[in-house]
Amino acid sequence: MRNYLEQCRYKRRPVQLNAEVGAEVKKGNTAKKYLVPVKVINLSIQGCCIITHTVLINGKHLFLEDIGSKEIEIRIYLPKDPINIPAKVIWFDYAEEYKGFKVGLSFGSIEDTNRNFLKRYLSSRDSAIKKVL
């Protein structure tokens, strides 16, 4: 399983973000959801890496019990409009450099309008990074 995840990681083309993008993670049933502010530091059409300083809400671990499930929804605040994407937790680890936790999310099915908006954003960021190099 680990080799499969590593292969998938190399296939995707993430954009390393110069400035962190704001986001919120929602967890729980549809009647009562918890919002957790996070920062997106790496983003692709398949998923993202987020930084958070909060891993417990009401005594429940946000990510440990959700590895492989689809109980997470992330709202990413891109320019113009935020987009909501269902996601599942693939991995998480403590990140000393951020004094918080890095969490890897794999996106579920994305609505066409959100997918197109995300693709345009990623291609514009990728072009801007190539110009700098």
Tab-separated table of C-alpha atoms in Angstrom:
chain	number	residue	atom	x	y	z
A	1	MET	CA	0.000	0.000	0.000
A	2	ARG	CA	2.806	2.406	0.884
A	3	ASN	CA	4.483	1.879	-2.523
A	4	TYR	CA	1.177	2.597	-4.248
A	5	LEU	CA	0.790	5.875	-2.327
A	6	GLU	CA	4.376	6.855	-3.157
A	7	GLN	CA	3.758	6.159	-6.855
A	8	CYS	CA	0.612	8.278	-6.792
A	9	ARG	CA	2.535	11.092	-5.111
A	10	TYR	CA	5.059	11.179	-7.957
A	11	LYS	CA	2.346	11.116	-10.651
A	12	ARG	CA	0.603	14.237	-9.421
A	13	ARG	CA	1.983	17.622	-10.252
A	14	PRO	CA	1.620	19.765	-7.156
A	15	VAL	CA	2.197	23.485	-7.157
A	16	GLN	CA	4.358	24.605	-4.261
A	17	LEU	CA	2.697	27.802	-3.107
A	18	ASN	CA	4.907	30.805	-2.346
A	19	ALA	CA	2.217	32.254	-0.109
A	20	GLU	CA	0.022	29.934	1.890
A	21	VAL	CA	-3.610	29.763	0.793
A	22	GLY	CA	-6.239	30.004	3.505
A	23	ALA	CA	-8.701	27.177	3.969
A	24	GLU	CA	-11.084	25.617	6.470
A	25	VAL	CA	-11.698	21.955	7.163
A	26	LYS	CA	-15.168	20.766	8.123
A	27	LYS	CA	-15.645	17.560	10.048
A	28	GLY	CA	-18.667	15.725	11.319
A	29	ASN	CA	-22.177	14.957	10.237
A	30	THR	CA	-24.103	17.382	8.054
A	31	ALA	CA	-26.187	18.734	10.947
A	32	LYS	CA	-23.223	19.854	13.045
A	33	LYS	CA	-19.859	20.605	11.455
A	34	TYR	CA	-16.722	22.021	12.986
A	35	LEU	CA	-14.615	24.572	11.145
A	36	VAL	CA	-10.870	24.389	11.629
A	37	PRO	CA	-8.677	27.086	10.049
A	38	VAL	CA	-5.773	25.595	8.079
A	39	LYS	CA	-3.186	26.759	5.536
A	40	VAL	CA	-2.666	25.031	2.180
A	41	ILE	CA	1.045	24.819	1.339
A	42	ASN	CA	0.956	22.378	-1.580
A	43	LEU	CA	-1.920	22.009	-4.037
A	44	SER	CA	-2.769	19.832	-7.030
A	45	ILE	CA	-5.929	18.719	-8.794
A	46	GLN	CA	-5.726	15.405	-6.895
A	47	GLY	CA	-5.181	16.774	-3.386
A	48	CYS	CA	-3.275	19.081	-1.087
A	49	CYS	CA	-1.034	19.356	1.939
A	50	ILE	CA	-2.343	21.516	4.772
A	51	ILE	CA	-0.872	22.888	7.981
A	52	THR	CA	-2.960	23.001	11.147
A	53	HIS	CA	-2.291	23.689	14.801
A	54	THR	CA	-5.513	21.992	15.918
A	55	VAL	CA	-5.955	18.229	15.860
A	56	LEU	CA	-8.485	17.755	18.673
A	57	ILE	CA	-12.064	19.035	18.768
A	58	ASN	CA	-14.296	18.023	21.666
A	59	GLY	CA	-11.805	15.313	22.578
A	60	LYS	CA	-11.876	13.707	19.114
A	61	HIS	CA	-8.823	13.582	16.891
A	62	LEU	CA	-9.630	15.290	13.599
A	63	PHE	CA	-7.425	13.220	11.350
A	64	LEU	CA	-6.315	9.995	13.031
A	65	GLU	CA	-9.712	8.325	12.950
A	66	ASP	CA	-10.452	9.619	9.450
A	67	ILE	CA	-7.492	8.174	7.547
A	68	GLY	CA	-9.018	6.671	4.414
A	69	SER	CA	-12.563	7.884	5.125
A	70	LYS	CA	-14.475	10.669	3.365
A	71	GLU	CA	-15.658	12.670	6.355
A	72	ILE	CA	-13.537	15.749	5.644
A	73	GLU	CA	-14.614	18.714	3.543
A	74	ILE	CA	-12.123	21.448	2.738
A	75	ARG	CA	-13.005	24.982	1.699
A	76	ILE	CA	-10.071	26.591	-0.108
A	77	TYR	CA	-10.056	30.379	-0.386
A	78	LEU	CA	-8.696	30.978	-3.877
A	79	PRO	CA	-8.874	34.415	-5.512
A	80	LYS	CA	-12.422	35.404	-6.504
A	81	ASP	CA	-14.361	32.515	-4.941
A	82	PRO	CA	-13.792	29.808	-2.342
A	83	ILE	CA	-14.256	26.212	-3.467
A	84	ASN	CA	-15.571	23.305	-1.379
A	85	ILE	CA	-14.099	19.862	-2.004
A	86	PRO	CA	-14.770	16.535	-0.263
A	87	ALA	CA	-11.501	14.901	0.752
A	88	LYS	CA	-10.012	12.056	2.707
A	89	VAL	CA	-7.004	12.096	4.985
A	90	ILE	CA	-4.082	10.126	3.540
A	91	TRP	CA	-1.378	10.947	6.100
A	92	PHE	CA	-0.437	13.386	8.837
A	93	ASP	CA	2.709	14.162	10.783
A	94	TYR	CA	4.114	16.772	13.147
A	95	ALA	CA	6.007	19.502	11.271
A	96	GLU	CA	8.627	21.192	13.442
A	97	GLU	CA	9.207	24.003	10.923
A	98	TYR	CA	5.532	25.034	11.186
A	99	LYS	CA	5.111	24.158	14.871
A	100	GLY	CA	1.979	22.332	13.815
A	101	PHE	CA	0.832	19.336	11.826
A	102	LYS	CA	1.100	18.604	8.117
A	103	VAL	CA	-1.884	16.690	6.750
A	104	GLY	CA	-2.116	15.134	3.291
A	105	LEU	CA	-5.593	15.170	1.749
A	106	SER	CA	-6.775	13.353	-1.356
A	107	PHE	CA	-9.715	15.039	-3.064
A	108	GLY	CA	-12.935	13.179	-3.784
A	109	SER	CA	-15.205	14.095	-6.676
A	110	ILE	CA	-15.013	17.803	-7.457
A	111	GLU	CA	-17.879	19.670	-9.119
A	112	ASP	CA	-17.043	20.669	-12.696
A	113	THR	CA	-17.101	24.404	-11.989
A	114	ASN	CA	-14.793	24.008	-8.991
A	115	ARG	CA	-12.511	21.647	-10.946
A	116	ASN	CA	-12.183	24.138	-13.825
A	117	PHE	CA	-11.542	27.017	-11.432
A	118	LEU	CA	-8.878	24.979	-9.617
A	119	LYS	CA	-7.227	23.978	-12.919
A	120	ARG	CA	-7.064	27.613	-14.049
A	121	TYR	CA	-5.627	28.681	-10.702
A	122	LEU	CA	-2.991	25.932	-10.745
A	123	SER	CA	-1.941	26.632	-14.332
A	124	SER	CA	-1.609	30.363	-13.613
A	125	ARG	CA	0.487	29.635	-10.487
A	126	ASP	CA	2.607	27.107	-12.402
A	127	SER	CA	3.231	29.655	-15.187
A	128	ALA	CA	4.183	32.349	-12.676
A	129	ILE	CA	6.649	30.012	-10.959
A	130	LYS	CA	8.264	29.028	-14.281
A	131	LYS	CA	8.742	32.715	-15.189
A	132	VAL	CA	10.580	33.302	-11.916
A	133	LEU	CA	12.896	30.346	-12.560
